[in-house]
PDB file of C-alpha atoms in Angstrom:
ATOM      1  CA  MET A 230      74.608  92.954 103.274  1.00 83.00           C
ATOM      2  CA  SER A 231      74.153  96.719 103.530  1.00 90.00           C
ATOM      3  CA  LEU A 232      77.124  99.055 103.804  1.00 90.00           C
ATOM      4  CA  LEU A 233      76.219  99.960 107.399  1.00 91.00           C
ATOM      5  CA  ASN A 234      76.013  96.278 108.366  1.00 92.00           C
ATOM      6  CA  LEU A 235      79.364  95.569 106.740  1.00 93.00           C
ATOM      7  CA  ILE A 236      80.974  98.415 108.653  1.00 94.00           C
ATOM      8  CA  GLU A 237      79.460  97.152 111.890  1.00 92.00           C
ATOM      9  CA  GLU A 238      80.723  93.600 111.308  1.00 92.00           C
ATOM     10  CA  ALA A 239      84.153  94.832 110.188  1.00 90.00           C
ATOM     11  CA  GLN A 240      84.388  96.804 113.423  1.00 91.00           C
ATOM     12  CA  LYS A 241      83.776  93.538 115.283  1.00 89.00           C
ATOM     13  CA  SER A 242      86.902  92.109 113.589  1.00 86.00           C
ATOM     14  CA  ASP A 243      85.050  90.033 111.021  1.00 88.00           C
ATOM     15  CA  LEU A 244      87.572  89.673 108.196  1.00 88.00           C
ATOM     16  CA  THR A 245      85.087  88.521 105.572  1.00 91.00           C
ATOM     17  CA  SER A 246      82.985  91.632 106.120  1.00 92.00           C
ATOM     18  CA  LEU A 247      86.075  93.827 106.152  1.00 92.00           C
ATOM     19  CA  GLU A 248      87.256  92.379 102.857  1.00 92.00           C
ATOM     20  CA  GLU A 249      83.809  92.812 101.294  1.00 93.00           C
ATOM     21  CA  LEU A 250      83.684  96.385 102.577  1.00 94.00           C
ATOM     22  CA  LEU A 251      87.098  97.162 101.064  1.00 94.00           C
ATOM     23  CA  ARG A 252      86.285  95.475  97.772  1.00 92.00           C
ATOM     24  CA  ARG A 253      83.127  97.554  97.425  1.00 92.00           C
ATOM     25  CA  GLN A 254      85.247 100.713  97.766  1.00 92.00           C
ATOM     26  CA  GLU A 255      87.844  99.774  95.137  1.00 91.00           C
ATOM     27  CA  GLY A 256      86.115 101.563  92.253  1.00 88.00           C
ATOM     28  CA  PHE A 257      85.684 104.715  94.265  1.00 89.00           C
ATOM     29  CA  VAL A 258      89.250 104.681  95.636  1.00 92.00           C
ATOM     30  CA  PHE A 259      90.863 104.183  92.223  1.00 91.00           C
ATOM     31  CA  SER A 260      88.566 106.680  90.511  1.00 89.00           C
ATOM     32  CA  MET A 261      89.211 109.328  93.125  1.00 89.00           C
ATOM     33  CA  LEU A 262      92.995 108.836  92.979  1.00 90.00           C
ATOM     34  CA  PHE A 263      92.861 108.974  89.196  1.00 87.00           C
ATOM     35  CA  HIS A 264      90.799 112.154  89.125  1.00 87.00           C
ATOM     36  CA  LEU A 265      93.093 113.770  91.697  1.00 87.00           C
ATOM     37  CA  ASN A 266      95.789 113.130  89.065  1.00 81.00           C
ATOM     38  CA  ALA A 267      97.776 110.388  90.769  1.00 84.00           C
ATOM     39  CA  SER A 268     100.470 109.018  88.495  1.00 82.00           C
ATOM     40  CA  PRO A 269      99.541 105.652  86.915  1.00 79.00           C
ATOM     41  CA  ASP A 270     102.909 104.346  88.159  1.00 82.00           C
ATOM     42  CA  CYS A 271     101.939 104.689  91.785  1.00 88.00           C
ATOM     43  CA  ILE A 272      98.155 104.502  91.794  1.00 90.00           C
ATOM     44  CA  ASP A 273      98.149 100.811  92.864  1.00 90.00           C
ATOM     45  CA  ASP A 274     100.483 101.543  95.788  1.00 92.00           C
ATOM     46  CA  LEU A 275      98.384 104.514  96.875  1.00 94.00           C
ATOM     47  CA  ALA A 276      95.189 102.466  96.690  1.00 94.00           C
ATOM     48  CA  GLN A 277      96.883  99.721  98.739  1.00 95.00           C
ATOM     49  CA  GLU A 278      97.864 102.293 101.366  1.00 95.00           C
ATOM     50  CA  VAL A 279      94.307 103.674 101.474  1.00 95.00           C
ATOM     51  CA  MET A 280      92.894 100.178 102.035  1.00 95.00           C
ATOM     52  CA  MET A 281      95.510  99.495 104.704  1.00 94.00           C
ATOM     53  CA  ARG A 282      94.592 102.682 106.597  1.00 95.00           C
ATOM     54  CA  VAL A 283      90.875 101.931 106.299  1.00 95.00           C
ATOM     55  CA  ALA A 284      91.404  98.391 107.622  1.00 94.00           C
ATOM     56  CA  ARG A 285      93.569  99.601 110.499  1.00 92.00           C
ATOM     57  CA  SER A 286      91.276 102.385 111.627  1.00 92.00           C
ATOM     58  CA  ILE A 287      87.788 101.128 110.813  1.00 92.00           C
ATOM     59  CA  LYS A 288      87.232 100.485 114.525  1.00 91.00           C
ATOM     60  CA  ASN A 289      87.814 104.170 115.241  1.00 90.00           C
ATOM     61  CA  LEU A 290      84.988 105.267 112.964  1.00 92.00           C
ATOM     62  CA  LYS A 291      82.295 106.426 115.369  1.00 89.00           C
ATOM     63  CA  LYS A 292      79.485 107.490 113.032  1.00 89.00           C
ATOM     64  CA  LYS A 293      79.002 104.757 110.461  1.00 88.00           C
ATOM     65  CA  GLU A 294      76.854 107.040 108.291  1.00 88.00           C
ATOM     66  CA  ASN A 295      79.924 109.269 107.811  1.00 89.00           C
ATOM     67  CA  PHE A 296      81.867 106.417 106.208  1.00 92.00           C
ATOM     68  CA  LYS A 297      82.007 107.992 102.709  1.00 90.00           C
ATOM     69  CA  CYS A 298      83.304 111.284 104.032  1.00 90.00           C
ATOM     70  CA  TRP A 299      85.766 109.455 106.284  1.00 93.00           C
ATOM     71  CA  ILE A 300      87.221 107.281 103.503  1.00 93.00           C
ATOM     72  CA  THR A 301      87.365 110.318 101.201  1.00 92.00           C
ATOM     73  CA  GLN A 302      89.529 112.055 103.779  1.00 91.00           C
ATOM     74  CA  ILE A 303      91.816 109.003 103.972  1.00 94.00           C
ATOM     75  CA  ILE A 304      92.204 108.976 100.165  1.00 94.00           C
ATOM     76  CA  TYR A 305      92.924 112.687 100.174  1.00 90.00           C
ATOM     77  CA  ASN A 306      95.493 112.327 102.986  1.00 91.00           C
ATOM     78  CA  VAL A 307      97.256 109.392 101.324  1.00 93.00           C
ATOM     79  CA  PHE A 308      97.425 111.239  98.012  1.00 91.00           C
ATOM     80  CA  TYR A 309      98.868 114.439  99.494  1.00 88.00           C
ATOM     81  CA  ASP A 310     101.189 112.618 101.929  1.00 89.00           C
ATOM     82  CA  ASP A 311     102.708 110.900  98.918  1.00 89.00           C
ATOM     83  CA  LEU A 312     102.889 114.146  96.981  1.00 83.00           C
ATOM     84  CA  ARG A 313     104.708 115.879  99.835  1.00 83.00           C
ATOM     85  CA  LYS A 314     107.015 112.907 100.387  1.00 81.00           C
ATOM     86  CA  LYS A 315     108.115 112.783  96.786  1.00 76.00           C
ATOM     87  CA  LYS A 316     108.125 116.568  96.479  1.00 63.00           C
ATOM     88  CA  ARG A 317     106.587 116.319  93.100  1.00 52.00           C
ATOM     89  CA  ARG A 318     103.648 117.816  91.348  1.00 49.00           C
ATOM     90  CA  PRO A 319     100.882 115.748  89.763  1.00 48.00           C
ATOM     91  CA  MET A 320     101.709 114.785  86.190  1.00 47.00           C
ATOM     92  CA  LEU A 321      99.199 116.664  84.119  1.00 44.00           C
ATOM     93  CA  LEU A 322      99.796 114.525  81.058  1.00 40.00           C
ATOM     94  CA  SER A 323      99.870 111.216  82.884  1.00 40.00           C
ATOM     95  CA  ILE A 324      96.111 110.959  83.013  1.00 41.00           C
ATOM     96  CA  ASP A 325      96.094 110.157  79.314  1.00 45.00           C
ATOM     97  CA  ASN A 326      97.560 106.735  80.032  1.00 45.00           C
ATOM     98  CA  PHE A 327      95.284 105.496  82.764  1.00 42.00           C
ATOM     99  CA  TYR A 328      92.207 104.824  80.692  1.00 45.00           C
ATOM    100  CA  GLU A 329      94.157 104.249  77.494  1.00 49.00           C
ATOM    101  CA  ASP A 330      93.326 100.563  77.469  1.00 47.00           C
ATOM    102  CA  ALA A 331      89.667 101.236  78.040  1.00 44.00           C
ATOM    103  CA  ILE A 332      89.610 103.808  75.256  1.00 45.00           C
ATOM    104  CA  ASP A 333      91.618 101.532  72.935  1.00 51.00           C
ATOM    105  CA  SER A 334      89.292  98.628  73.514  1.00 47.00           C
ATOM    106  CA  HIS A 335      86.346 100.949  73.047  1.00 46.00           C
ATOM    107  CA  GLN A 336      87.789 102.113  69.742  1.00 50.00           C
ATOM    108  CA  LYS A 337      88.527  98.517  68.661  1.00 49.00           C
ATOM    109  CA  ASP A 338      85.004  97.593  69.550  1.00 50.00           C
ATOM    110  CA  ILE A 339      83.743 100.339  67.314  1.00 44.00           C
ATOM    111  CA  GLU A 340      85.945  99.120  64.446  1.00 51.00           C
ATOM    112  CA  ASP A 341      84.979  95.497  64.940  1.00 51.00           C
ATOM    113  CA  LYS A 342      81.326  96.181  64.869  1.00 50.00           C
ATOM    114  CA  LYS A 343      81.647  98.818  62.192  1.00 48.00           C
ATOM    115  CA  ILE A 344      79.627 101.291  64.165  1.00 49.00           C
ATOM    116  CA  HIS A 345      81.455 104.440  63.245  1.00 56.00           C
ATOM    117  CA  THR A 346      78.644 106.615  64.368  1.00 59.00           C
ATOM    118  CA  GLU A 347      79.362 110.262  64.760  1.00 65.00           C
ATOM    119  CA  GLU A 348      77.770 110.123  68.200  1.00 65.00           C
ATOM    120  CA  LYS A 349      80.285 107.631  69.651  1.00 64.00           C
ATOM    121  CA  LEU A 350      83.289 109.419  68.215  1.00 67.00           C
ATOM    122  CA  LYS A 351      82.024 112.668  69.646  1.00 71.00           C
ATOM    123  CA  ASN A 352      81.704 111.020  73.061  1.00 75.00           C
ATOM    124  CA  ILE A 353      85.299 109.800  72.981  1.00 79.00           C
ATOM    125  CA  GLU A 354      86.495 113.242  71.946  1.00 84.00           C
ATOM    126  CA  LEU A 355      84.371 114.919  74.614  1.00 86.00           C
ATOM    127  CA  ASN A 356      85.683 112.568  77.302  1.00 86.00           C
ATOM    128  CA  GLU A 357      89.235 113.519  76.376  1.00 88.00           C
ATOM    129  CA  VAL A 358      88.411 117.215  76.385  1.00 91.00           C
ATOM    130  CA  ILE A 359      86.803 116.980  79.825  1.00 92.00           C
ATOM    131  CA  ARG A 360      89.668 114.850  81.182  1.00 89.00           C
ATOM    132  CA  ASN A 361      92.197 117.416  80.004  1.00 91.00           C
ATOM    133  CA  ALA A 362      90.112 120.312  81.278  1.00 93.00           C
ATOM    134  CA  ILE A 363      89.864 118.827  84.790  1.00 92.00           C
ATOM    135  CA  GLY A 364      93.479 117.618  84.750  1.00 90.00           C
ATOM    136  CA  GLY A 365      94.617 121.092  83.725  1.00 92.00           C
ATOM    137  CA  LEU A 366      92.978 122.815  86.710  1.00 93.00           C
ATOM    138  CA  GLU A 367      95.186 123.966  89.565  1.00 93.00           C
ATOM    139  CA  GLU A 368      95.241 121.454  92.412  1.00 90.00           C
ATOM    140  CA  HIS A 369      92.992 123.437  94.779  1.00 93.00           C
ATOM    141  CA  PHE A 370      90.360 123.799  92.070  1.00 95.00           C
ATOM    142  CA  ARG A 371      90.610 120.206  90.854  1.00 93.00           C
ATOM    143  CA  GLU A 372      90.199 118.715  94.333  1.00 92.00           C
ATOM    144  CA  VAL A 373      86.904 120.510  95.059  1.00 94.00           C
ATOM    145  CA  VAL A 374      85.529 119.494  91.651  1.00 94.00           C
ATOM    146  CA  VAL A 375      86.462 115.840  92.246  1.00 92.00           C
ATOM    147  CA  LEU A 376      85.043 115.765  95.765  1.00 92.00           C
ATOM    148  CA  ARG A 377      81.826 117.406  94.653  1.00 93.00           C
ATOM    149  CA  GLU A 378      81.195 115.685  91.338  1.00 90.00           C
ATOM    150  CA  LEU A 379      82.615 112.212  91.918  1.00 86.00           C
ATOM    151  CA  GLU A 380      81.262 111.637  95.379  1.00 81.00           C
ATOM    152  CA  GLY A 381      78.604 114.360  95.598  1.00 86.00           C
ATOM    153  CA  LEU A 382      79.821 115.582  98.969  1.00 91.00           C
ATOM    154  CA  SER A 383      78.070 118.623 100.441  1.00 93.00           C
ATOM    155  CA  TYR A 384      80.074 121.826 100.877  1.00 96.00           C
ATOM    156  CA  ASP A 385      80.501 121.317 104.611  1.00 94.00           C
ATOM    157  CA  ARG A 386      81.730 117.736 104.086  1.00 92.00           C
ATOM    158  CA  ILE A 387      84.211 118.965 101.470  1.00 94.00           C
ATOM    159  CA  ALA A 388      85.364 121.668 103.896  1.00 94.00           C
ATOM    160  CA  PHE A 389      85.858 118.966 106.542  1.00 91.00           C
ATOM    161  CA  VAL A 390      87.905 116.760 104.190  1.00 90.00           C
ATOM    162  CA  LEU A 391      90.068 119.660 103.015  1.00 91.00           C
ATOM    163  CA  ASN A 392      90.314 121.179 106.484  1.00 91.00           C
ATOM    164  CA  THR A 393      89.027 124.532 105.293  1.00 94.00           C
ATOM    165  CA  ASN A 394      85.799 126.524 105.544  1.00 96.00           C
ATOM    166  CA  VAL A 395      82.583 126.376 103.531  1.00 96.00           C
ATOM    167  CA  GLY A 396      83.158 129.852 102.050  1.00 96.00           C
ATOM    168  CA  THR A 397      86.465 128.736 100.547  1.00 97.00           C
ATOM    169  CA  VAL A 398      84.864 125.604  99.104  1.00 96.00           C
ATOM    170  CA  LYS A 399      82.064 127.685  97.613  1.00 96.00           C
ATOM    171  CA  SER A 400      84.354 130.221  95.957  1.00 95.00           C
ATOM    172  CA  ARG A 401      86.848 127.603  94.700  1.00 96.00           C
ATOM    173  CA  LEU A 402      84.104 125.517  93.182  1.00 96.00           C
ATOM    174  CA  ALA A 403      82.547 128.570  91.523  1.00 95.00           C
ATOM    175  CA  ARG A 404      85.904 129.620  90.055  1.00 95.00           C
ATOM    176  CA  ALA A 405      86.769 126.068  88.995  1.00 96.00           C
ATOM    177  CA  ARG A 406      83.448 125.804  87.164  1.00 95.00           C
ATOM    178  CA  MET A 407      84.036 129.141  85.433  1.00 93.00           C
ATOM    179  CA  LYS A 408      87.368 127.828  84.180  1.00 95.00           C
ATOM    180  CA  LEU A 409      85.787 124.557  83.037  1.00 94.00           C
ATOM    181  CA  ARG A 410      82.966 126.441  81.339  1.00 93.00           C
ATOM    182  CA  GLN A 411      85.543 128.417  79.385  1.00 92.00           C
ATOM    183  CA  LYS A 412      87.406 125.257  78.388  1.00 92.00           C
ATOM    184  CA  LEU A 413      84.233 123.440  77.374  1.00 91.00           C
ATOM    185  CA  LYS A 414      82.482 126.361  75.721  1.00 89.00           C
ATOM    186  CA  ASN A 415      82.375 124.669  72.315  1.00 88.00           C
ATOM    187  CA  TYR A 416      80.351 121.831  73.804  1.00 87.00           C
ATOM    188  CA  ILE A 417      77.844 123.787  75.844  1.00 82.00           C
ATOM    189  CA  GLU A 418      76.912 126.816  73.782  1.00 71.00           C
TER     190      GLU A 418
ATOM    191  CA  MET B 212      62.060 143.603  89.979  1.00 69.00           C
ATOM    192  CA  SER B 213      64.534 141.444  91.930  1.00 71.00           C
ATOM    193  CA  ASN B 214      66.715 143.105  94.555  1.00 81.00           C
ATOM    194  CA  ILE B 215      69.853 141.185  93.708  1.00 88.00           C
ATOM    195  CA  LYS B 216      72.410 142.390  91.128  1.00 92.00           C
ATOM    196  CA  CYS B 217      73.994 140.363  88.311  1.00 94.00           C
ATOM    197  CA  ASP B 218      77.410 140.295  90.091  1.00 94.00           C
ATOM    198  CA  SER B 219      75.904 138.646  93.161  1.00 94.00           C
ATOM    199  CA  VAL B 220      73.979 136.178  91.057  1.00 94.00           C
ATOM    200  CA  MET B 221      77.112 135.167  89.154  1.00 93.00           C
ATOM    201  CA  GLU B 222      79.027 134.833  92.421  1.00 93.00           C
ATOM    202  CA  ASN B 223      76.390 132.508  93.864  1.00 95.00           C
ATOM    203  CA  LEU B 224      75.230 130.663  90.763  1.00 94.00           C
ATOM    204  CA  SER B 225      77.440 127.619  91.299  1.00 95.00           C
ATOM    205  CA  ALA B 226      76.283 127.196  94.914  1.00 96.00           C
ATOM    206  CA  PHE B 227      72.689 127.852  93.826  1.00 95.00           C
ATOM    207  CA  ILE B 228      72.895 124.961  91.361  1.00 94.00           C
ATOM    208  CA  ASP B 229      74.218 122.726  94.137  1.00 94.00           C
ATOM    209  CA  GLY B 230      71.409 123.783  96.485  1.00 94.00           C
ATOM    210  CA  GLU B 231      73.971 125.304  98.835  1.00 95.00           C
ATOM    211  CA  VAL B 232      72.424 128.771  99.284  1.00 95.00           C
ATOM    212  CA  ASP B 233      69.780 129.682 101.848  1.00 95.00           C
ATOM    213  CA  LYS B 234      66.133 129.922 100.845  1.00 94.00           C
ATOM    214  CA  LYS B 235      66.012 133.732 100.821  1.00 94.00           C
ATOM    215  CA  LEU B 236      68.975 134.015  98.445  1.00 94.00           C
ATOM    216  CA  SER B 237      67.711 131.105  96.380  1.00 94.00           C
ATOM    217  CA  ASP B 238      64.335 132.875  95.887  1.00 94.00           C
ATOM    218  CA  GLU B 239      66.079 136.118  94.908  1.00 94.00           C
ATOM    219  CA  ILE B 240      68.278 134.321  92.374  1.00 95.00           C
ATOM    220  CA  LYS B 241      65.267 132.524  90.889  1.00 93.00           C
ATOM    221  CA  LYS B 242      63.420 135.844  90.547  1.00 93.00           C
ATOM    222  CA  HIS B 243      66.457 137.466  88.977  1.00 95.00           C
ATOM    223  CA  LEU B 244      66.896 134.629  86.477  1.00 94.00           C
ATOM    224  CA  CYS B 245      63.308 135.119  85.303  1.00 92.00           C
ATOM    225  CA  GLU B 246      64.078 138.745  84.501  1.00 92.00           C
ATOM    226  CA  CYS B 247      67.707 138.759  83.300  1.00 94.00           C
ATOM    227  CA  ILE B 248      68.583 137.142  79.978  1.00 94.00           C
ATOM    228  CA  PRO B 249      72.441 137.206  80.330  1.00 94.00           C
ATOM    229  CA  CYS B 250      72.301 135.595  83.792  1.00 94.00           C
ATOM    230  CA  ARG B 251      69.803 133.051  82.537  1.00 94.00           C
ATOM    231  CA  ARG B 252      72.200 132.224  79.718  1.00 92.00           C
ATOM    232  CA  SER B 253      75.037 131.707  82.220  1.00 92.00           C
ATOM    233  CA  PHE B 254      72.772 129.537  84.346  1.00 94.00           C
ATOM    234  CA  SER B 255      71.856 127.443  81.327  1.00 93.00           C
ATOM    235  CA  ASP B 256      75.519 127.046  80.296  1.00 92.00           C
ATOM    236  CA  LEU B 257      76.501 125.998  83.810  1.00 92.00           C
ATOM    237  CA  MET B 258      73.690 123.461  83.953  1.00 93.00           C
ATOM    238  CA  LYS B 259      74.764 121.973  80.615  1.00 92.00           C
ATOM    239  CA  MET B 260      78.351 121.848  81.791  1.00 91.00           C
ATOM    240  CA  GLN B 261      77.314 120.166  85.031  1.00 90.00           C
ATOM    241  CA  TYR B 262      75.486 117.547  83.017  1.00 90.00           C
ATOM    242  CA  LEU B 263      78.618 116.833  80.948  1.00 91.00           C
ATOM    243  CA  ILE B 264      80.916 116.727  83.981  1.00 92.00           C
ATOM    244  CA  LYS B 265      78.619 114.470  85.989  1.00 89.00           C
ATOM    245  CA  ASN B 266      78.303 112.137  83.020  1.00 88.00           C
ATOM    246  CA  TYR B 267      82.068 112.107  82.616  1.00 89.00           C
ATOM    247  CA  PHE B 268      82.598 111.057  86.240  1.00 87.00           C
ATOM    248  CA  LYS B 269      79.836 108.475  85.965  1.00 84.00           C
ATOM    249  CA  GLU B 270      81.389 106.933  82.845  1.00 82.00           C
ATOM    250  CA  ASN B 271      84.933 106.993  84.184  1.00 79.00           C
ATOM    251  CA  ILE B 272      84.478 104.969  87.334  1.00 75.00           C
ATOM    252  CA  PHE B 273      87.258 102.430  87.631  1.00 72.00           C
ATOM    253  CA  SER B 274      85.914  98.950  86.996  1.00 68.00           C
ATOM    254  CA  GLY B 275      88.982  96.910  86.047  1.00 66.00           C
ATOM    255  CA  ASN B 276      90.883  94.370  88.080  1.00 70.00           C
ATOM    256  CA  SER B 277      92.640  96.053  90.951  1.00 72.00           C
ATOM    257  CA  LYS B 278      95.933  94.884  92.372  1.00 81.00           C
ATOM    258  CA  ILE B 279      94.976  95.309  95.995  1.00 88.00           C
ATOM    259  CA  ASN B 280      96.799  92.735  98.090  1.00 90.00           C
ATOM    260  CA  TYR B 281      94.291  91.775 100.772  1.00 90.00           C
ATOM    261  CA  GLU B 282      96.530  89.099 102.273  1.00 89.00           C
ATOM    262  CA  LYS B 283      99.091  91.773 103.053  1.00 89.00           C
ATOM    263  CA  ILE B 284      96.471  94.000 104.670  1.00 90.00           C
ATOM    264  CA  PHE B 285      95.107  91.225 106.864  1.00 88.00           C
ATOM    265  CA  SER B 286      98.500  89.904 107.935  1.00 86.00           C
ATOM    266  CA  SER B 287      99.446  93.457 108.877  1.00 85.00           C
ATOM    267  CA  LEU B 288      96.297  93.683 111.019  1.00 81.00           C
ATOM    268  CA  GLU B 289      97.217  90.485 112.885  1.00 76.00           C
ATOM    269  CA  LYS B 290     100.636  91.923 113.684  1.00 73.00           C
ATOM    270  CA  GLN B 291      99.253  95.330 114.655  1.00 70.00           C
ATOM    271  CA  ASN B 292      97.454  94.202 117.795  1.00 62.00           C
ATOM    272  CA  ASP B 293      96.244  91.238 119.753  1.00 52.00           C
ATOM    273  CA  THR B 294      92.727  91.280 118.362  1.00 57.00           C
ATOM    274  CA  ILE B 295      91.611  87.956 117.007  1.00 55.00           C
ATOM    275  CA  TYR B 296      90.160  88.364 113.541  1.00 59.00           C
ATOM    276  CA  ILE B 297      87.379  86.048 112.498  1.00 60.00           C
ATOM    277  CA  LYS B 298      87.490  84.582 109.017  1.00 57.00           C
TER     278      LYS B 298
END
């Protein structure tokens, strides 16, 4: 069933469609929370809260084609509500843990198959460099990068999610990219 | 010769790459990039960086087993209002 059909059925209180709709968003919800720098300790709880809010308010979504933007705003709100509530800052180092298992298993895989190619090792190193570069950005820069690059939202959609104007989005994204370019200069020049 | 200066190009390069500038400005930037080697170099670096970043996000999409408790969500919905949910 298409995404639009699922939304329509979920709005008619069809639980099977609602569950399918939520399950299809899991990857996006977790990825977005991770890239916003949510702590691994609370990422499951935050994702649960996002899904709860989506389920409770799906009937209020008027334009089904705006679903991605709408759920992005819910993720963003849940993340920052939690941040404000706990009066804490994102843990810049915590992101190392989240994909640790995936990286470990990737590394084991390489060992098992004896494919120590320079290419694969470079990719692992590059992934870490990029993860640290994005994680090290100030919050207002990181959030525009995540919204743009992970979900591919247009500038006006990002402005809507962040409750700001397109000019601010444009300048933040430009500055964020300048910072990333500096951090990744060894890989792009 | 393009009418736009290097400062303006640099300021708008990121939005230009995203297709978020109007046609007039886009044409001016394109013209400028044909003529200016330093700006073209910056454009090339940004494009390469974009490629790396996009790839990074593509490769790091969560695909493991989530711990979402759907039972909890649905039982909460039943309590929330009188709507009858169809399973």
